[in-house]
Short mmCIF file of C-alpha atoms in Angstrom, two decimals:
data_model
loop_
_atom_site.label_atom_id
_atom_site.label_comp_id
_atom_site.label_asym_id
_atom_site.label_seq_id
_atom_site.Cartn_x
_atom_site.Cartn_y
_atom_site.Cartn_z
CA MET A 1427 110.38 107.22 82.45
CA SER A 1428 108.79 109.86 84.67
CA HIS A 1429 111.09 111.90 86.88
CA LYS A 1430 108.17 112.48 89.23
CA ALA A 1431 107.59 108.74 89.59
CA THR A 1432 111.20 107.77 90.27
CA ASN A 1433 111.70 110.76 92.59
CA TRP A 1434 108.63 109.67 94.51
CA ALA A 1435 109.87 106.08 94.71
CA ALA A 1436 113.17 107.26 96.16
CA THR A 1437 111.35 108.98 99.05
CA VAL A 1438 109.12 106.05 100.04
CA ARG A 1439 109.85 104.66 103.50
CA GLY A 1440 108.59 101.65 105.40
CA VAL A 1441 109.37 99.07 102.73
CA SER A 1442 112.02 96.38 102.56
CA CYS A 1443 114.99 96.72 100.22
CA ALA A 1444 113.51 94.12 97.87
CA GLU A 1445 110.17 95.95 97.77
CA ALA A 1446 112.02 99.22 97.14
CA ARG A 1447 113.74 97.68 94.12
CA VAL A 1448 110.44 96.50 92.66
CA LEU A 1449 108.83 99.88 93.34
CA PHE A 1450 111.71 101.76 91.73
CA HIS A 1451 111.68 99.69 88.53
CA LEU A 1452 107.89 99.90 88.41
CA SER A 1453 108.17 103.69 88.68
CA ASP A 1454 110.90 103.66 86.06
CA CYS A 1455 108.35 102.27 83.61
CA HIS A 1456 105.79 104.97 84.40
CA ASN A 1457 104.88 107.49 81.74
CA PRO A 1458 102.52 110.36 82.63
CA VAL A 1459 100.72 110.01 79.28
CA LEU A 1460 100.90 106.34 78.34
CA GLY A 1461 100.63 104.83 81.81
CA CYS A 1462 102.55 101.95 83.36
CA PHE A 1463 102.35 98.44 81.88
CA PRO A 1464 105.58 96.56 82.74
CA SER A 1465 105.46 92.80 82.50
CA GLN A 1466 106.34 90.73 85.54
CA GLU A 1467 109.03 89.12 83.43
CA TYR A 1468 110.64 92.52 82.89
CA LEU A 1469 110.40 93.45 86.59
CA ALA A 1470 111.93 90.11 87.58
CA GLU A 1471 114.84 90.62 85.20
CA ALA A 1472 115.38 94.25 86.26
CA CYS A 1473 115.30 93.36 89.97
CA GLU A 1474 117.26 90.13 89.51
CA ILE A 1475 114.66 88.06 91.35
CA ASP A 1476 112.15 85.44 90.23
CA GLU A 1477 108.63 86.31 89.09
CA ARG A 1478 107.06 84.75 92.17
CA SER A 1479 109.08 87.14 94.35
CA VAL A 1480 107.95 90.03 92.15
CA ARG A 1481 104.32 89.06 92.70
CA ARG A 1482 104.86 88.72 96.44
CA HIS A 1483 106.44 92.17 96.70
CA LEU A 1484 103.71 93.72 94.54
CA VAL A 1485 101.08 92.29 96.87
CA SER A 1486 102.92 93.79 99.85
CA LEU A 1487 103.28 97.20 98.16
CA ARG A 1488 99.59 97.11 97.30
CA ALA A 1489 98.67 96.30 100.91
CA LYS A 1490 100.72 99.31 102.03
CA GLY A 1491 98.71 101.58 99.75
CA LEU A 1492 101.63 102.40 97.45
CA VAL A 1493 100.47 100.75 94.23
CA ASN A 1494 97.35 99.33 92.68
CA TRP A 1495 96.50 97.72 89.36
CA VAL A 1496 93.65 96.68 87.15
CA GLU A 1497 93.56 93.76 84.77
CA GLN A 1498 93.88 94.60 81.08
CA ARG A 1499 92.25 92.32 78.48
CA GLN A 1500 92.02 92.14 74.73
CA GLY A 1501 89.00 90.02 74.08
CA LYS A 1502 89.46 86.85 76.10
CA PHE A 1503 93.23 87.28 76.33
CA ARG A 1504 94.89 88.83 79.36
CA LYS A 1505 97.42 91.63 78.79
CA GLU A 1506 99.88 93.23 81.18
CA ASN A 1507 98.23 94.86 84.19
CA ARG A 1508 97.86 98.61 84.21
CA TYR A 1509 99.64 99.81 87.38
CA SER A 1510 98.89 103.02 89.23
CA LEU A 1511 101.13 104.65 91.85
CA SER A 1512 99.96 106.45 94.96
CA PHE A 1513 101.52 109.81 94.00
CA GLU A 1514 99.21 110.03 90.97
CA ASP A 1515 96.14 112.26 91.12
CA GLY A 1516 93.03 110.15 91.43
CA PHE A 1517 94.89 107.14 92.80
CA ILE A 1518 92.49 104.61 94.33
CA ALA A 1519 94.05 102.38 96.96
CA ALA A 1520 93.11 98.73 97.27
CA THR A 1521 90.05 97.96 99.36
CA GLU A 1522 89.46 95.00 101.60
CA ASN A 1523 86.71 93.80 99.25
CA LEU A 1524 88.89 92.03 96.72
CA GLU A 1525 88.28 89.34 94.18
CA ALA A 1526 90.63 86.55 93.22
CA ASP A 1527 94.23 87.34 92.37
CA ASN A 1528 94.79 88.74 88.88
CA LEU A 1529 98.57 88.46 88.97
CA SER A 1530 99.23 85.77 86.42
CA GLY A 1531 100.73 82.64 87.91
CA SER A 1532 100.33 83.78 91.49
CA ASN A 1533 99.11 81.42 94.16
CA ILE A 1534 99.59 83.87 96.99
CA ASP A 1535 96.78 83.83 99.51
CA ALA A 1536 96.37 87.60 99.49
CA SER A 1537 93.94 88.80 96.83
CA THR A 1538 95.14 91.34 94.31
CA GLY A 1539 92.16 91.98 92.05
CA GLN A 1540 89.40 94.56 92.32
CA ASN A 1541 85.70 94.28 91.66
CA GLN A 1542 85.46 97.82 90.33
CA GLN A 1543 87.18 99.27 87.29
CA PHE A 1544 89.89 101.82 88.08
CA GLU A 1545 88.36 105.29 87.69
CA PRO A 1546 90.90 108.08 87.92
CA ASP A 1547 90.14 111.69 88.65
CA LYS A 1548 88.55 113.48 85.69
CA ASN A 1549 91.60 115.73 85.41
CA ASP A 1550 94.06 112.85 85.56
CA VAL A 1551 96.00 111.84 82.47
CA LEU A 1552 94.79 108.28 83.01
CA ASN A 1553 91.48 109.34 81.47
CA ARG A 1554 93.15 109.73 78.10
CA THR A 1555 92.16 107.15 75.50
CA MET A 1556 94.49 104.18 75.69
CA GLU A 1557 93.27 102.05 72.78
CA SER A 1558 95.58 103.67 70.25
CA ALA A 1559 98.58 103.89 72.56
CA LYS A 1560 101.16 101.17 72.75
CA PRO A 1561 101.44 99.90 76.35
CA VAL A 1562 104.66 100.89 78.12
CA ARG A 1563 106.52 97.75 79.13
CA GLU A 1564 110.06 99.13 79.28
CA PRO A 1565 111.41 102.38 80.74
CA VAL A 1566 110.71 105.23 78.35
CA LYS A 1567 112.69 108.39 77.82
CA GLU A 1568 111.13 111.80 78.29
CA PRO A 1569 112.01 114.62 75.90
CA GLU A 1570 115.34 116.24 76.66
CA ARG A 1571 115.05 118.90 79.30
CA GLU A 1572 115.48 122.47 78.17
CA GLY A 1573 119.15 123.30 77.79
CA ALA A 1574 120.32 119.70 77.46
CA SER A 1575 120.62 120.08 73.70
CA ALA A 1576 123.12 122.89 74.27
CA ILE A 1577 125.79 120.31 75.14
CA SER A 1578 128.16 120.04 72.22
CA GLY A 1579 128.86 116.74 70.51
CA GLU A 1580 132.38 116.53 71.93
CA ASP A 1581 131.16 117.39 75.44
CA ARG A 1582 128.42 114.79 75.17
CA LYS A 1583 130.95 112.16 74.15
CA LYS A 1584 133.13 112.98 77.15
CA ILE A 1585 130.15 112.96 79.51
CA GLU A 1586 129.13 109.57 78.16
CA ARG A 1587 132.67 108.19 78.48
CA ASP A 1588 132.85 109.42 82.06
CA PHE A 1589 129.46 107.89 82.80
CA LEU A 1590 130.48 104.50 81.42
CA ARG A 1591 133.68 104.72 83.47
CA TRP A 1592 131.82 105.56 86.68
CA TRP A 1593 128.71 103.36 86.23
CA PRO A 1594 130.34 99.95 87.00
CA THR A 1595 132.05 101.32 90.13
CA TRP A 1596 128.71 101.57 91.95
CA PRO A 1597 128.08 98.26 93.79
CA THR A 1598 124.38 97.96 92.91
CA TYR A 1599 124.64 99.07 89.30
CA PRO A 1600 123.35 95.73 87.91
CA ASN A 1601 120.07 96.33 89.79
CA GLY A 1602 119.72 99.98 88.83
CA SER A 1603 118.06 101.57 85.83
CA GLU A 1604 120.76 102.66 83.40
CA ASP A 1605 118.39 105.13 81.74
CA ALA A 1606 117.47 106.81 85.03
CA THR A 1607 121.08 106.85 86.17
CA ARG A 1608 122.34 108.28 82.87
CA ARG A 1609 119.69 111.00 82.94
CA ASN A 1610 120.72 112.07 86.44
CA TRP A 1611 124.37 111.94 85.37
CA TYR A 1612 123.74 114.40 82.53
CA GLU A 1613 121.92 116.73 84.91
CA LEU A 1614 125.04 117.14 87.06
CA THR A 1615 127.43 120.00 86.44
CA PRO A 1616 130.93 119.18 85.15
CA ASP A 1617 132.38 119.84 88.62
CA GLN A 1618 129.79 117.58 90.24
CA ARG A 1619 130.53 114.76 87.81
CA ALA A 1620 134.25 115.11 88.47
CA ALA A 1621 133.66 115.08 92.24
CA CYS A 1622 131.41 112.03 91.89
CA ILE A 1623 134.09 110.07 90.03
CA GLU A 1624 136.76 111.12 92.51
CA LYS A 1625 134.82 110.51 95.73
CA THR A 1626 132.68 107.47 94.93
CA PRO A 1627 135.46 104.98 95.90
CA ALA A 1628 135.74 106.63 99.33
CA PHE A 1629 131.96 106.65 99.71
CA VAL A 1630 131.72 102.95 98.80
CA ALA A 1631 134.51 102.08 101.24
CA ALA A 1632 132.80 104.06 104.01
CA VAL A 1633 129.47 102.27 103.50
CA LYS A 1634 131.16 98.86 103.42
CA ALA A 1635 132.98 99.70 106.66
CA ARG A 1636 129.71 100.42 108.45
CA LYS A 1637 127.96 97.57 110.19
CA GLY A 1638 124.83 96.82 108.20
CA GLY A 1639 125.70 99.40 105.55
CA SER A 1640 123.69 99.10 102.33
CA PHE A 1641 123.75 100.85 98.97
CA THR A 1642 120.93 102.77 97.35
CA PHE A 1643 120.13 102.77 93.64
CA PRO A 1644 122.79 104.52 91.52
CA ALA A 1645 120.21 106.96 90.14
CA VAL A 1646 119.30 108.00 93.68
CA TYR A 1647 122.98 108.32 94.63
CA LEU A 1648 123.49 110.76 91.76
CA LYS A 1649 120.28 112.70 92.35
CA GLU A 1650 121.09 113.22 96.03
CA ARG A 1651 124.78 113.89 95.30
CA ALA A 1652 125.45 111.61 98.25
CA TRP A 1653 129.24 111.82 97.90
CA GLU A 1654 129.01 115.36 99.30
CA ARG A 1655 128.12 113.83 102.67
CA LEU A 1656 131.75 112.78 102.99
CA GLU A 1657 132.55 116.43 103.76
CA ASP A 1658 130.11 116.55 106.69
CA PRO A 1659 131.84 115.21 109.84
CA ARG A 1660 128.42 114.30 111.25
CA SER A 1661 127.45 112.19 108.27
CA ASP A 1662 127.23 108.42 108.62
CA VAL A 1663 129.69 107.99 105.75
CA ALA A 1664 132.20 110.61 106.83
CA PRO A 1665 135.64 109.32 107.86
CA ALA A 1666 136.65 109.33 111.50
CA SER A 1667 138.00 112.67 112.74
CA MET A 1668 140.43 113.62 115.50
CA HIS A 1669 139.06 115.14 118.71
CA ASN A 1670 140.75 116.56 121.78
CA PRO A 1671 140.83 114.66 125.08
CA PHE A 1672 137.85 115.34 127.36
CA SER A 1673 135.81 116.79 124.48
CA ARG A 1674 132.25 115.58 123.98
CA ALA A 1675 133.26 113.29 121.12
CA TRP A 1676 136.24 111.91 123.05
CA MET A 1677 134.05 111.15 126.08
CA ALA A 1678 131.52 109.40 123.83
CA LEU A 1679 134.29 107.23 122.39
CA ARG A 1680 135.52 106.40 125.89
CA LEU A 1681 132.08 105.40 127.17
CA SER A 1682 131.36 103.37 124.05
CA GLU A 1683 134.54 101.36 124.68
CA LEU A 1684 133.54 100.80 128.31
CA LEU A 1685 130.23 99.33 127.14
CA LYS A 1686 132.06 96.65 125.17
CA PRO A 1687 132.72 93.23 126.75
CA MET A 1688 135.51 93.20 129.27
CA ALA A 1689 138.84 91.71 128.23
CA THR A 1690 139.68 88.47 130.03
CA ALA A 1691 143.37 88.04 129.22
CA TRP A 1692 144.67 89.28 132.55
CA PRO A 1693 148.05 88.60 134.12
CA VAL A 1694 148.06 86.27 137.12
CA MET A 1695 147.69 87.83 140.54
CA THR A 1696 150.82 88.75 142.41
CA ALA A 1697 151.60 87.14 145.74
CA PHE A 1698 150.58 90.37 147.47
CA GLN A 1699 147.21 90.40 145.69
CA ARG A 1700 146.57 86.75 146.51
CA ASN A 1701 147.34 87.40 150.16
CA GLN A 1702 145.10 90.47 150.15
CA ALA A 1703 142.22 88.62 148.48
CA SER A 1704 142.42 85.82 151.05
CA GLN A 1705 141.63 88.17 153.93
CA SER A 1706 137.87 88.41 153.33
CA ALA A 1707 135.16 88.41 150.70
CA GLU A 1708 135.17 92.20 150.62
CA ALA A 1709 138.93 92.28 150.19
CA ALA A 1710 138.72 89.73 147.37
CA LYS A 1711 136.08 91.87 145.64
CA ALA A 1712 138.23 94.97 146.02
CA VAL A 1713 141.17 93.18 144.39
CA GLU A 1714 138.91 91.96 141.60
CA MET A 1715 137.54 95.46 140.88
CA GLU A 1716 141.03 96.95 140.92
CA ARG A 1717 142.26 94.37 138.42
CA ARG A 1718 139.15 94.85 136.29
CA SER A 1719 139.80 98.59 136.17
CA LYS A 1720 143.42 98.02 135.21
CA TYR A 1721 143.09 95.20 132.68
CA GLY A 1722 139.43 94.98 131.62
CA TRP A 1723 139.36 97.77 129.04
CA PRO A 1724 142.87 98.27 127.64
CA LYS A 1725 141.69 100.65 124.90
CA VAL A 1726 140.25 103.00 127.51
CA ASN A 1727 143.48 102.93 129.46
CA THR A 1728 145.33 103.78 126.25
CA LEU A 1729 142.98 106.74 125.74
CA HIS A 1730 143.81 107.90 129.27
CA GLU A 1731 147.55 107.60 128.66
CA LEU A 1732 147.28 109.62 125.45
CA ALA A 1733 145.11 112.22 127.18
CA ALA A 1734 147.76 112.66 129.87
CA ASN A 1735 150.07 113.75 127.02
CA ALA A 1736 147.38 116.03 125.52
CA LYS A 1737 146.78 113.66 122.61
CA GLY A 1738 143.27 113.14 121.30
CA ALA A 1739 141.64 110.25 119.50
CA SER A 1740 139.91 109.42 116.22
CA VAL A 1741 136.11 109.36 116.58
CA LEU A 1742 133.56 107.93 114.13
CA PRO A 1743 130.75 110.24 112.93
CA GLU A 1744 127.97 108.25 114.61
CA LEU A 1745 129.61 108.84 118.00
CA LEU A 1746 130.11 112.49 117.16
CA VAL A 1747 126.37 112.86 116.55
CA VAL A 1748 125.42 111.09 119.79
CA SER A 1749 127.91 113.18 121.79
CA GLU A 1750 126.13 116.41 120.88
CA GLY A 1751 123.58 115.64 123.59
CA PHE A 1752 126.21 115.34 126.34
CA GLU A 1753 126.01 117.82 129.20
CA LYS A 1754 128.82 119.73 130.87
CA VAL A 1755 129.69 118.48 134.37
CA HIS A 1756 132.21 120.08 136.74
CA ARG A 1757 134.77 117.61 138.04
CA ASP A 1758 134.10 118.57 141.68
CA SER A 1759 130.28 118.51 141.42
CA ASP A 1760 127.93 116.01 143.04
CA LEU A 1761 126.94 114.76 139.59
CA ALA A 1762 130.57 114.03 138.74
CA ALA A 1763 130.81 112.08 142.02
CA GLU A 1764 127.78 110.03 140.97
CA TRP A 1765 129.44 109.26 137.65
CA LYS A 1766 132.58 108.15 139.46
CA ALA A 1767 130.49 105.94 141.73
CA LEU A 1768 128.95 104.29 138.66
CA HIS A 1769 132.46 103.64 137.31
CA ASP A 1770 133.48 102.11 140.63
CA ARG A 1771 130.43 99.83 140.74
CA ARG A 1772 131.15 98.52 137.26
CA GLY A 1773 134.89 98.26 137.72
CA TRP A 1774 135.52 100.86 135.04
CA PRO A 1775 138.68 102.99 135.16
CA TRP A 1776 137.98 106.58 136.19
CA LEU A 1777 139.24 109.59 134.30
CA PRO A 1778 142.87 110.60 134.85
CA ALA A 1779 143.64 113.81 136.74
CA THR A 1780 144.92 116.04 133.95
CA GLY A 1781 143.73 119.40 135.22
CA HIS A 1782 140.53 119.45 133.15
CA GLU A 1783 137.79 121.01 135.27
CA TRP A 1784 134.90 120.23 132.96
CA LEU A 1785 133.78 116.80 131.88
CA TYR A 1786 131.05 115.72 129.45
CA PHE A 1787 128.55 112.93 130.09
CA PRO A 1788 125.18 111.85 128.69
CA ALA A 1789 122.46 114.09 130.10
CA GLY A 1790 120.64 112.84 133.20
CA GLN A 1791 121.38 110.62 136.16
CA PRO A 1792 124.25 108.22 135.42
CA GLU A 1793 122.42 104.87 135.33
CA ASP A 1794 119.52 106.14 133.23
CA ALA A 1795 121.80 108.27 131.06
CA MET A 1796 124.04 105.30 130.28
CA ALA A 1797 121.02 103.18 129.35
CA VAL A 1798 119.85 105.86 126.90
CA PHE A 1799 123.38 106.26 125.53
CA GLU A 1800 123.72 102.51 124.99
CA ALA A 1801 120.33 102.39 123.26
CA LYS A 1802 121.40 105.15 120.88
CA LEU A 1803 124.58 103.25 120.04
CA ASN A 1804 122.53 100.16 119.25
CA GLU A 1805 120.04 102.03 117.12
CA GLY A 1806 120.05 101.02 113.47
CA LYS A 1807 117.41 100.02 110.99
CA GLY A 1808 117.98 96.61 109.49
CA CYS A 1809 117.28 96.04 105.85
CA ASP A 1810 115.37 92.86 105.15
CA ASP A 1811 116.49 91.96 101.68
CA ALA A 1812 115.48 88.34 101.74
CA GLU A 1813 113.61 87.05 98.77
#
């Protein structure tokens, strides 16, 4: 295995989750001296998908300029393809002038062969003679990094026990490379390993609680020490935190609740309200908007009641991040009046009079600012993991 290859694979963007898995396991088989010769059977088993899906994802990765390959033969017999990765010196991306597919068993329309032989840069390790080298079909281990041998036998046994205890707790561990994950585990300090074991359950729970949350490879999780993000209140996996009423975060929570569908379980109108609504269309609309403000968003009204008693609310990190762009608005300003007018038009309850002079709203004119705020709330990259 090449650290450089797997590190590169972890930084690649613009690919689906399934393509990322194939790319990671392909990189896991890369050796800077021997090359990269994994069989499609191995990749299919490592990624837990069928070989046809492997071929399809390889074609897509090749079209994106991330990988390329040349056919290897021994006489008239075909051997595993020799794969090259775009981070390598002398990498030659696929051209549009392609011959028939050389992925065994593939009937995909896209071509995956090349007319020319792969010719790496003269300084590239790919120029080394390959005839006497055994092709690399499985992940290979690099020599121990300097200092790793200093770990005593007893310490190594404990590190290994801790690894085997932690490894199955990561949701995607069946799809990850155990060799790459173990290597990154040994590179952590004792304190980091202890923190990883302690905080991984909270990290997993936080990701599962997020809409559309997905898990990276365990080796990447360890390399990035992702559990440390739990300590950052702005992180997408941080737990919700308490914020004072009328703070930026509190106002973001309030507006996000107002953007949710209005509740419809209202009490019946009183006799007075029915009489008032019967006077005219305008009177009926006024009664409707008053009732909407009172009953349409009960969570917002609860926030207002708590704020009147100087009690804040728990705010999720994604709202905290969005709220950082809110601007300060004086309660008696023209802009505050425009925000109140927007609330009135939508039937939203206005802020309670608690003596707070300064309010926080999304920057800009109310209608446009709310549209931008709503778009930010709806932002989120989906992960197409279909096979």
